[in-house]
CSV table of C-alpha atoms in Angstrom, one decimal:
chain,number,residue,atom,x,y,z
A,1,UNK,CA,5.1,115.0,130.2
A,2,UNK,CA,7.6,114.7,132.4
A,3,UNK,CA,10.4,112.9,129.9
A,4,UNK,CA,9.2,115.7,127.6
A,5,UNK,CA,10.1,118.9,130.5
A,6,UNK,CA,13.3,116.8,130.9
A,7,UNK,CA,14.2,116.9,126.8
A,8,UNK,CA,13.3,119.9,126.5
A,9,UNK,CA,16.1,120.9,129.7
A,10,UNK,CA,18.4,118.8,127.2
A,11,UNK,CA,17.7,120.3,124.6
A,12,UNK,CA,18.7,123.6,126.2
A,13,UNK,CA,21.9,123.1,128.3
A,14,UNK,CA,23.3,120.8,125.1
A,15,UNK,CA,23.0,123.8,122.6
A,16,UNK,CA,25.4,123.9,119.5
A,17,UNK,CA,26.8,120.0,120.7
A,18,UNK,CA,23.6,118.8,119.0
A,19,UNK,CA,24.6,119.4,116.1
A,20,UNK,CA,28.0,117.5,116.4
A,21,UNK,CA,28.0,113.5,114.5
A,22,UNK,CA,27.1,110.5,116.6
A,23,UNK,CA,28.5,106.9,117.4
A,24,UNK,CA,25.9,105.1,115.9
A,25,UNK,CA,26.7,102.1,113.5
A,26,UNK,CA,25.2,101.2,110.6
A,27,UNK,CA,24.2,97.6,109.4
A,28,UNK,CA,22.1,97.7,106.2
A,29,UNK,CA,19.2,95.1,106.1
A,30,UNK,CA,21.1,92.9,108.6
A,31,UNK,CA,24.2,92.4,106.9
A,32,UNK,CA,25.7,94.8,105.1
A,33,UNK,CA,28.1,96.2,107.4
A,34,UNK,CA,29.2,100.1,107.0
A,35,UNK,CA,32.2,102.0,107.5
A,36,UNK,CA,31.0,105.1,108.4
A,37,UNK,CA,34.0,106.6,110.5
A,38,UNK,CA,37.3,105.6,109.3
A,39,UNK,CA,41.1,107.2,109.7
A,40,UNK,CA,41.7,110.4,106.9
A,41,UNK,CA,43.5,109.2,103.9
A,42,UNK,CA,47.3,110.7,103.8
A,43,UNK,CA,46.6,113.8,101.7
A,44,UNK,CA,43.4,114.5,104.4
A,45,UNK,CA,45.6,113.7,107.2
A,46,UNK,CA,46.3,117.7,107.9
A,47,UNK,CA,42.3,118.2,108.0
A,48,UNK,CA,40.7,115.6,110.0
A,49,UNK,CA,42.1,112.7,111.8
A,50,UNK,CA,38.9,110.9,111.4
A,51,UNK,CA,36.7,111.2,108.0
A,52,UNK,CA,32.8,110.6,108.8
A,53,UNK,CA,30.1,109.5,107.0
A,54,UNK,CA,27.2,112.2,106.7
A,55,UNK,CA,24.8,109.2,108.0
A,56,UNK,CA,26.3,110.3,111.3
A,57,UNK,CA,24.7,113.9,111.5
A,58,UNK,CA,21.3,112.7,110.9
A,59,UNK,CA,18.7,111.7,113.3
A,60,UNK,CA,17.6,108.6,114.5
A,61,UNK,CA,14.8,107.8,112.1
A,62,UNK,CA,16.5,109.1,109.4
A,63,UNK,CA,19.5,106.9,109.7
A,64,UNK,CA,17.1,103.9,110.5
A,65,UNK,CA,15.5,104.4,106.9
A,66,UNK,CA,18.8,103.7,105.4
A,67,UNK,CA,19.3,100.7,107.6
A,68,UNK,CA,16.4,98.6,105.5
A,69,UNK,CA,16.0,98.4,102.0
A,70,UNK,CA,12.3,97.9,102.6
A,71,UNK,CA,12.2,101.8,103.6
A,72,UNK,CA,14.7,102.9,102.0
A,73,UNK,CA,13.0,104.8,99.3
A,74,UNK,CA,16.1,105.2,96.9
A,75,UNK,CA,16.0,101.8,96.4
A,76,UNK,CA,12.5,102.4,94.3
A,77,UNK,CA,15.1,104.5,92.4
A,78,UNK,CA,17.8,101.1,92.4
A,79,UNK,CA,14.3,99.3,91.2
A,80,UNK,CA,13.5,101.0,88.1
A,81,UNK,CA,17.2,101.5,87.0
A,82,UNK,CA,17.0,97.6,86.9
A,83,UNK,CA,14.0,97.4,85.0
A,84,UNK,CA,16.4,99.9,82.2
A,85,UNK,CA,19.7,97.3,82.7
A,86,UNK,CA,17.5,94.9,81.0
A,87,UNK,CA,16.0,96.8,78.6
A,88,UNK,CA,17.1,97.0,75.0
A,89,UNK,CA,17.8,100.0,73.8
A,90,UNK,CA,19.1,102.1,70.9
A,91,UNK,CA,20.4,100.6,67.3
A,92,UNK,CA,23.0,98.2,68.1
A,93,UNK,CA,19.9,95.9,70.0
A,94,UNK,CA,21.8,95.5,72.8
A,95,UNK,CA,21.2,96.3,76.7
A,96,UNK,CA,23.4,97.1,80.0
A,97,UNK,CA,23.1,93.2,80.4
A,98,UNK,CA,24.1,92.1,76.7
A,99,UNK,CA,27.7,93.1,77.9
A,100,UNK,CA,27.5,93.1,81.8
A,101,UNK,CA,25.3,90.2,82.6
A,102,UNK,CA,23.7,90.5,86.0
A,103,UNK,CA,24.1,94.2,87.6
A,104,UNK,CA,25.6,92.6,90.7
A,105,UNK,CA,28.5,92.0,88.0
A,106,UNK,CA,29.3,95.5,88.7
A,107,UNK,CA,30.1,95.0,92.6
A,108,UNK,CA,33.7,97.2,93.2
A,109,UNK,CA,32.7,100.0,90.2
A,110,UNK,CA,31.6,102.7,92.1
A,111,UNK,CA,34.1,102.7,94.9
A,112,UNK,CA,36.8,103.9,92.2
A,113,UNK,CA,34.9,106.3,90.5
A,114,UNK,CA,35.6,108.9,89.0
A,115,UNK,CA,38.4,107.1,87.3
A,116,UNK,CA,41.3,108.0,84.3
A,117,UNK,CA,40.2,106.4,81.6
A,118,UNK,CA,43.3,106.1,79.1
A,119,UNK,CA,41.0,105.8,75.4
A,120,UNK,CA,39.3,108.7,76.4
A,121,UNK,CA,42.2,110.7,77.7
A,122,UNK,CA,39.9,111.8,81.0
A,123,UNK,CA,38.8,111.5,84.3
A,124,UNK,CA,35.4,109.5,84.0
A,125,UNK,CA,32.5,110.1,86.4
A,126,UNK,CA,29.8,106.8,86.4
A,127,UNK,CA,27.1,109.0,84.8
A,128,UNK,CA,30.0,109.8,81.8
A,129,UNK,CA,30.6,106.4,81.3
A,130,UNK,CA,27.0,105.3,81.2
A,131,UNK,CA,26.7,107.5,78.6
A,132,UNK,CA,29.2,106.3,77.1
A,133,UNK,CA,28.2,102.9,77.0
A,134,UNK,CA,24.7,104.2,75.5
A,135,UNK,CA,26.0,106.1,72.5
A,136,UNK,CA,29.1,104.7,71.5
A,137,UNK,CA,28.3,100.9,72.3
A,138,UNK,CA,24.6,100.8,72.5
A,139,UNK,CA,23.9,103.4,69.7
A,140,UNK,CA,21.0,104.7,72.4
A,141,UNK,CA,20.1,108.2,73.4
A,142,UNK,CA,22.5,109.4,76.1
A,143,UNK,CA,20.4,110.4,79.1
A,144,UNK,CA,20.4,114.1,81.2
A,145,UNK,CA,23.3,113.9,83.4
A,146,UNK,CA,21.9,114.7,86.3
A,147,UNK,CA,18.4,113.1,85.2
A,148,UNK,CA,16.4,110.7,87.0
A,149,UNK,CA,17.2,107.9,84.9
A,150,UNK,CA,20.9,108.4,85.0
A,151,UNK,CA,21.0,108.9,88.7
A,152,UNK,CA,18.6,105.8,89.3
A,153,UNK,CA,21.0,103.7,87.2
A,154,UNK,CA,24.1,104.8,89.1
A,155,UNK,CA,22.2,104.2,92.4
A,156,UNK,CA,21.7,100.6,90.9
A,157,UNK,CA,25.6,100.4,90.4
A,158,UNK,CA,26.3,102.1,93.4
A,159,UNK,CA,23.6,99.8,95.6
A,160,UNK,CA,25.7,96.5,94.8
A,161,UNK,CA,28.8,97.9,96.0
A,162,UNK,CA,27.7,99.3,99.2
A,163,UNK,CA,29.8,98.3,102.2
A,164,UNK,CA,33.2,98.2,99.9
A,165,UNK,CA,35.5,101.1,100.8
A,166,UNK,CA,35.8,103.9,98.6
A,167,UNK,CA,39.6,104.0,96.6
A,168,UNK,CA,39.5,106.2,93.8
A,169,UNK,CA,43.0,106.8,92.1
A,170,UNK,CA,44.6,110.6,92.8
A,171,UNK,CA,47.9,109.8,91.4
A,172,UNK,CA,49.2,109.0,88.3
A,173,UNK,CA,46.9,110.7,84.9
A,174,UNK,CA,44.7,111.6,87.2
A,175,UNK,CA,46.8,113.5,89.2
A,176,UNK,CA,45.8,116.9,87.3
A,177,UNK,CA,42.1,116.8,87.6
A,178,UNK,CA,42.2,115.6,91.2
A,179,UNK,CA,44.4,119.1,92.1
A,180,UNK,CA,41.9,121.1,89.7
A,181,UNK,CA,39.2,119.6,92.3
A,182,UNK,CA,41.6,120.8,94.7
A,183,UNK,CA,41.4,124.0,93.7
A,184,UNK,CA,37.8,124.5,93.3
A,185,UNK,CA,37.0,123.3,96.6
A,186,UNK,CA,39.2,125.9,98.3
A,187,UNK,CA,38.0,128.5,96.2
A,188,UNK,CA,35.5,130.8,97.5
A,189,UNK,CA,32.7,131.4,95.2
A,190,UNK,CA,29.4,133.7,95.1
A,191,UNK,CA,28.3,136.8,96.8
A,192,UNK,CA,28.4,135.1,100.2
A,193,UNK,CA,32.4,134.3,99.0
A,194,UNK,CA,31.9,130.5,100.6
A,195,UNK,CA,34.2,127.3,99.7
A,196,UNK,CA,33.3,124.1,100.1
A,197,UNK,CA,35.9,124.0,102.8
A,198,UNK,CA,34.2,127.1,104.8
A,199,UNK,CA,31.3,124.7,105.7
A,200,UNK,CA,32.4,121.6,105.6
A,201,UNK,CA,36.1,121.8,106.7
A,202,UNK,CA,35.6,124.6,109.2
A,203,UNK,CA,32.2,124.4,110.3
A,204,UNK,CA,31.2,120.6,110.0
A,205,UNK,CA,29.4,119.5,113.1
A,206,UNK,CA,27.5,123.0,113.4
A,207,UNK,CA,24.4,124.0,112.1
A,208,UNK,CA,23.7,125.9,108.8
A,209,UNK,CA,20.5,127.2,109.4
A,210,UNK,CA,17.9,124.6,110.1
A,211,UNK,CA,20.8,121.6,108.8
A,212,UNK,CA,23.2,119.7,109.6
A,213,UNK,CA,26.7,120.5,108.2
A,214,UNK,CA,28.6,117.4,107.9
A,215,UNK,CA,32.1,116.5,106.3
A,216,UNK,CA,30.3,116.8,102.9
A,217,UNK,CA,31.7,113.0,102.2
A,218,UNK,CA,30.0,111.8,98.8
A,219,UNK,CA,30.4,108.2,99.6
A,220,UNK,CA,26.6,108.1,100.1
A,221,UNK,CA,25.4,109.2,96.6
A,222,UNK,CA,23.2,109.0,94.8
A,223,UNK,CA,21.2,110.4,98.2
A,224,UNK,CA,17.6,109.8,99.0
A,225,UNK,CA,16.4,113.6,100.0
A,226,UNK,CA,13.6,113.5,102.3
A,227,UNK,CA,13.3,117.5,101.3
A,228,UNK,CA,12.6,116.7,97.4
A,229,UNK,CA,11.5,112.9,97.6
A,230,UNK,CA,14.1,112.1,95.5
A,231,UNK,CA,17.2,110.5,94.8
A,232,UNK,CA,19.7,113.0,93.9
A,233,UNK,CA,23.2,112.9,92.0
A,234,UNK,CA,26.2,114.0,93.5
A,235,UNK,CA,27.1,117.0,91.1
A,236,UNK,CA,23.3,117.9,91.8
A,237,UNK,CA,24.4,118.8,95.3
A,238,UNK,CA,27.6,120.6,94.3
A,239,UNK,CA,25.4,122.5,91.6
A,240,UNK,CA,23.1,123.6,95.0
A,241,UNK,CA,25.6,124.7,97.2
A,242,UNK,CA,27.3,126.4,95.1
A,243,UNK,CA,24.1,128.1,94.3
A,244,UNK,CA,23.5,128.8,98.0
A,245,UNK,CA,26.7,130.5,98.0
A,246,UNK,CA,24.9,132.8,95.6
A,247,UNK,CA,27.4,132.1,92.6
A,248,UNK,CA,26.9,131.4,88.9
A,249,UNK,CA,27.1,127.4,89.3
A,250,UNK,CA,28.8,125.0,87.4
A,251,UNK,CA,26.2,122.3,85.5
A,252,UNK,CA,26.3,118.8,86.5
A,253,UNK,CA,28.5,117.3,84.3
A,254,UNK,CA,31.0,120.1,83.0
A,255,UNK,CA,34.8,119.2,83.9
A,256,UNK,CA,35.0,121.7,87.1
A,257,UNK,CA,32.3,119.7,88.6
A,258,UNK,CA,34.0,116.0,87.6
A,259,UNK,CA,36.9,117.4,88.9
A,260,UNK,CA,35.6,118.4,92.1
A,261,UNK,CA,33.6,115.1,92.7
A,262,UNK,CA,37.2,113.3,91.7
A,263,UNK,CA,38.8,115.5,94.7
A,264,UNK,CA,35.6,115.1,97.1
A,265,UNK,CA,35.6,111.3,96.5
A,266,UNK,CA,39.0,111.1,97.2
A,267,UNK,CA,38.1,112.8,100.5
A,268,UNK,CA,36.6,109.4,101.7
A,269,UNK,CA,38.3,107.1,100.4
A,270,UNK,CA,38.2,104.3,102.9
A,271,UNK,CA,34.5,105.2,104.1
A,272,UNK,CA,32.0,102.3,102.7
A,273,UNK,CA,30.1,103.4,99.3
A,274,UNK,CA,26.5,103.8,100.9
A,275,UNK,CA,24.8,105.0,98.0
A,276,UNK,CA,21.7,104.9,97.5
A,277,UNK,CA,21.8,106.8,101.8
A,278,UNK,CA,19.1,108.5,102.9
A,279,UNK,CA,19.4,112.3,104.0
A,280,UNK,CA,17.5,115.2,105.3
B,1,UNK,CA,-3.5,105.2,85.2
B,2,UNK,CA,-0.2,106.3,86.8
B,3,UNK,CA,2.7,105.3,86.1
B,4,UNK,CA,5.8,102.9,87.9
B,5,UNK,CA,3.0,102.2,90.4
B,6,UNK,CA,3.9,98.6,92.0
B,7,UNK,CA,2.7,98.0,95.8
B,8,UNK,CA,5.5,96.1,98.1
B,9,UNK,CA,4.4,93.9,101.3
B,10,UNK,CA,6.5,92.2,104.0
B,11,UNK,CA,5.1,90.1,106.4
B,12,UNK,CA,6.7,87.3,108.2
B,13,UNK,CA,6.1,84.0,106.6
B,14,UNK,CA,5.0,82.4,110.0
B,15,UNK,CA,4.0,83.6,113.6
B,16,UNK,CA,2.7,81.8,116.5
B,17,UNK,CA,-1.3,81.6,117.2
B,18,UNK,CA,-2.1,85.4,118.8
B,19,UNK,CA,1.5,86.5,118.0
B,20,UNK,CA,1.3,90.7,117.4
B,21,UNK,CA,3.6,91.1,114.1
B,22,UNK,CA,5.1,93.7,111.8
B,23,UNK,CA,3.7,95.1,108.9
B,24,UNK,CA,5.4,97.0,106.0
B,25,UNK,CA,3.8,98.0,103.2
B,26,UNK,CA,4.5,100.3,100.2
B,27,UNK,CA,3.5,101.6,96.8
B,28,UNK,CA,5.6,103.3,94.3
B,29,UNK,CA,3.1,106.5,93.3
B,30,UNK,CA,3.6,109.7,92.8
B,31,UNK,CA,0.8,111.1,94.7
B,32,UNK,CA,0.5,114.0,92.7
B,33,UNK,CA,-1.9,116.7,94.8
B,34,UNK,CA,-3.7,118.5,92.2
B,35,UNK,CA,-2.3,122.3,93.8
B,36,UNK,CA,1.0,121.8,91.5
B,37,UNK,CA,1.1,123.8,88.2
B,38,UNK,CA,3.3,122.7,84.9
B,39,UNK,CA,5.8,124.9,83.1
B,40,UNK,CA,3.0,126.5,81.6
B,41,UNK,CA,0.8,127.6,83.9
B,42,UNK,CA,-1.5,124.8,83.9
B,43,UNK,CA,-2.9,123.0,86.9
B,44,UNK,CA,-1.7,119.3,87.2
B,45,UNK,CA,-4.7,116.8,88.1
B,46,UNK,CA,-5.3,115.4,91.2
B,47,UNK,CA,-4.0,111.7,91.3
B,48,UNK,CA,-3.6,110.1,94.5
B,49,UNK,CA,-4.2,106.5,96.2
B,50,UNK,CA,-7.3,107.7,98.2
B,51,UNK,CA,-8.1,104.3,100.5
B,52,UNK,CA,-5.7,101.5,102.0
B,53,UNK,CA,-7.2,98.7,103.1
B,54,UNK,CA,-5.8,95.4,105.3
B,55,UNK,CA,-7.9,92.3,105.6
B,56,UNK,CA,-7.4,89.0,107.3
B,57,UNK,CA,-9.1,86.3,106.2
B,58,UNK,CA,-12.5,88.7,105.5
B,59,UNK,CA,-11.6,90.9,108.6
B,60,UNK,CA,-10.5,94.2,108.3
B,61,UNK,CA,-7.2,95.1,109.7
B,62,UNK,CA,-6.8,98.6,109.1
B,63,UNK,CA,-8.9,101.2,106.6
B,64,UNK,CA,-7.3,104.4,105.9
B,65,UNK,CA,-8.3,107.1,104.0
B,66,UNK,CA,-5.7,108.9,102.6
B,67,UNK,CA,-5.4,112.8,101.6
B,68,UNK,CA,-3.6,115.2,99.3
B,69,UNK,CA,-1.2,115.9,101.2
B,70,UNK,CA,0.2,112.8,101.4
B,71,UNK,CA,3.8,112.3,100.1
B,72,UNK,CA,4.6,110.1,96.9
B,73,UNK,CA,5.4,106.6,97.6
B,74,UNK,CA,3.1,105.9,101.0
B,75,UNK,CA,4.7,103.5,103.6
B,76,UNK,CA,2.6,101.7,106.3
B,77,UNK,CA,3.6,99.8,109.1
B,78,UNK,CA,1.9,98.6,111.4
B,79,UNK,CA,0.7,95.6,113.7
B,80,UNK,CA,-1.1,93.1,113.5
B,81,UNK,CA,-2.0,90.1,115.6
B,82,UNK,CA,-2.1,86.8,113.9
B,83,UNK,CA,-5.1,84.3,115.7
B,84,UNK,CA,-4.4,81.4,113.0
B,85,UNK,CA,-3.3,80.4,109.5
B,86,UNK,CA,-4.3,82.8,106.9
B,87,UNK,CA,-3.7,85.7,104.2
B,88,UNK,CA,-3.4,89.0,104.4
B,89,UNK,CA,-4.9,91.0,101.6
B,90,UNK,CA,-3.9,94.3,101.0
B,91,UNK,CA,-5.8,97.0,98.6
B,92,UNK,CA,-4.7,100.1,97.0
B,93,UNK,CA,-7.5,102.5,95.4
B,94,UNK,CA,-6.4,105.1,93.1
B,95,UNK,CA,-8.1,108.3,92.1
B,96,UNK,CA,-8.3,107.2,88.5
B,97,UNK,CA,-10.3,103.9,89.7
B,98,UNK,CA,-7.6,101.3,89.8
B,99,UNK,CA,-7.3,99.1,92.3
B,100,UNK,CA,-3.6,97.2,93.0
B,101,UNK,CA,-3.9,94.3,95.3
B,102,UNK,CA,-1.4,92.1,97.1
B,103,UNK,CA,-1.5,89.2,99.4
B,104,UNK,CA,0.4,87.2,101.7
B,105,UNK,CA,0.1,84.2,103.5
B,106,UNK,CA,0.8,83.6,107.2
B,107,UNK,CA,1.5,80.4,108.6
B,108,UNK,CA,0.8,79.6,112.0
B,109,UNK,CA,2.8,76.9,113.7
């Protein structure tokens, strides 16, 4: 009783500082070691000095579930999207692993996505390309973008590259869809007339109602949502705060919202790929 | 029966004679409570995993009876102490009458 009378005194005098990241470090299953605070990248540097990992705003047991692939229960998600690697699918009789071999063959993918991709003349996301690879290659249904099977499979991509930095490309032919990111994330949308960089520029350590705002880095998607039980894709995210903003959203997978996850990527570049994290 | 359901265990290969260890155990299942409703109105069965049982060697460890209002994939963990050589065997009962078991052996140096 008494620890809980003396919390409870913390709990008051610390007020808004609660909400505010910690100095915590993560180690996944032992020995996957995480960058989860590193120095802004050049373009960032007028921002932040330091670029953090959402990990950081959650509590203890939260951030403990990520810590062990045993809890973690996006890896159930990593799981199944292994089970589909293997499988055969669609006319040309072939599957993820007729090409790629082994899905740890895909270690340093997602730390540059979204990436240019010259045939196509566009900025790829993962999802795009794994649809790509399923209609043009594999002659196979292309999946919902945002669906679970897509999103499991680019947890699975995302889950062999965790602990590399992220270093997508901003110059160059991408150069043009980065700055139309840009521009969408300092663009206030909806009745509540909200950019991304309201919250999680101006406001990132504070609470938003009963939440955390963090940084809004994306180095941890696909994300683990204790709230739905689910893992969910990055544009899913964008889709609901945009939402919460009380706008007409963009859908997961339309260009404004490749572009913005091309410019919020780019945000973290140097931050370890986490995905598949665990959040709130 | 449901689908994707697949129970995971981890237990430490090998303890020392009255050693208390660490038990993690969980099942991919989507729990689904029976109060949910589809697009069209209608009500979705019930379909949970209603009982967890631990036993060691014959002796039971822990028996749960699990509820509604349970979340989808159900994690355990718990301890356990470890008086000799032995297995583990862990049993899952579903609403729909299957029953998923798993065991694992513990040796004791």
């Amino acid at each position: 009783m008494k620890t809980r009378m003396l919390s409870l005194a913390g709990l008051l005098l610390a007020g808004p500082a609660l909400a505010d990241p910690d100095d915590d470090t993560l180690v996944i299953n032992g020995e996957i070691e995480i960058v989860t605070k590193a120095p802004a990248p050049a373009h960032l540097e007028d921002v932040f000095d330091t670029i953090i990992s959402g990990w950081h705003y959650r509590n203890d047991e939260t951030q403990a579930i990520e810590a062990d692939d045993f809890e973690n229960p996006g890896m159930l998600g990593v799981e199944a999207a292994r089970d589909d690697w293997f499988e055969v699918a669609g006319t040309g009789e072939e599957s993820c692993a007729s090409c790629h071999g082994e899905p740890e063959e895909m270690a340093g993918v997602r730390p540059v996505y979204p990436k240019w991709n010259e045939d196509a003349g566009e900025v790829r996301t993962l999802a795009m390309q794994v649809n790509d690879c399923r209609t043009s290659r594999m002659g196979a249904e292309p999946w919902k973008y945002a669906g679970d099977e897509m999103t499991d499979m680019v947890a699975l991509i995302s889950s062999v590259s965790r602990g590399m930095p992220v270093d997508v490309a901003i110059d160059g032919p991408a150069q043009s869809t980065w700055e139309a990111g840009r521009d969408i994330y300092y663009t206030r949308y909806g009745r509540l007339e909200l950019a991304c960089a309201n919250c999680h520029e101006d406001n990132n350590g504070s609470m938003i109602r009963a939440d955390h705002l963090s940084q809004g880095q994306i180095n941890g998607f696909p994300t683990y949502r204790l709230k739905n039980a689910k893992l969910n894709a990055v544009q899913s995210r964008f889709k609901g705060c945009i939402r919460d903003t009380m706008a007409e959203t963009f859908e997961p997978g339309s260009p404004e919202l490749v572009a913005l996850e091309l410019y919020v990527a780019s945000r973290g570049n140097g931050l370890s790929v986490e995905g598949p994290s665990v959040r709130n | 029966m449901a689908d994707g359901v697949k129970p995971r265990v981890r237990v430490p290969d090998e303890a020392k004679a009255g050693e208390v260890i660490q038990i993690k155990t969980l099942i991919s299942h989507p729990m689904e409570s029976g109060q949910r409703r589809d697009d069209d109105g209608n009500l979705i069965p019930r379909s949970i995993i209603n009982r967890f049982t631990v036993e060691f060697e014959g002796e039971s460890v822990i028996d749960v009876a699990m509820e509604p209002a349970i979340s989808s994939n159900p994690y355990f963990e718990f301890e356990a102490t470890v008086p000799s050589s032995g297995s583990f065997v862990f049993t899952w009962y579903d609403d729909d009458g299957d029953v998923y078991t798993e065991e694992k052996t513990v040796t004791v140096a």
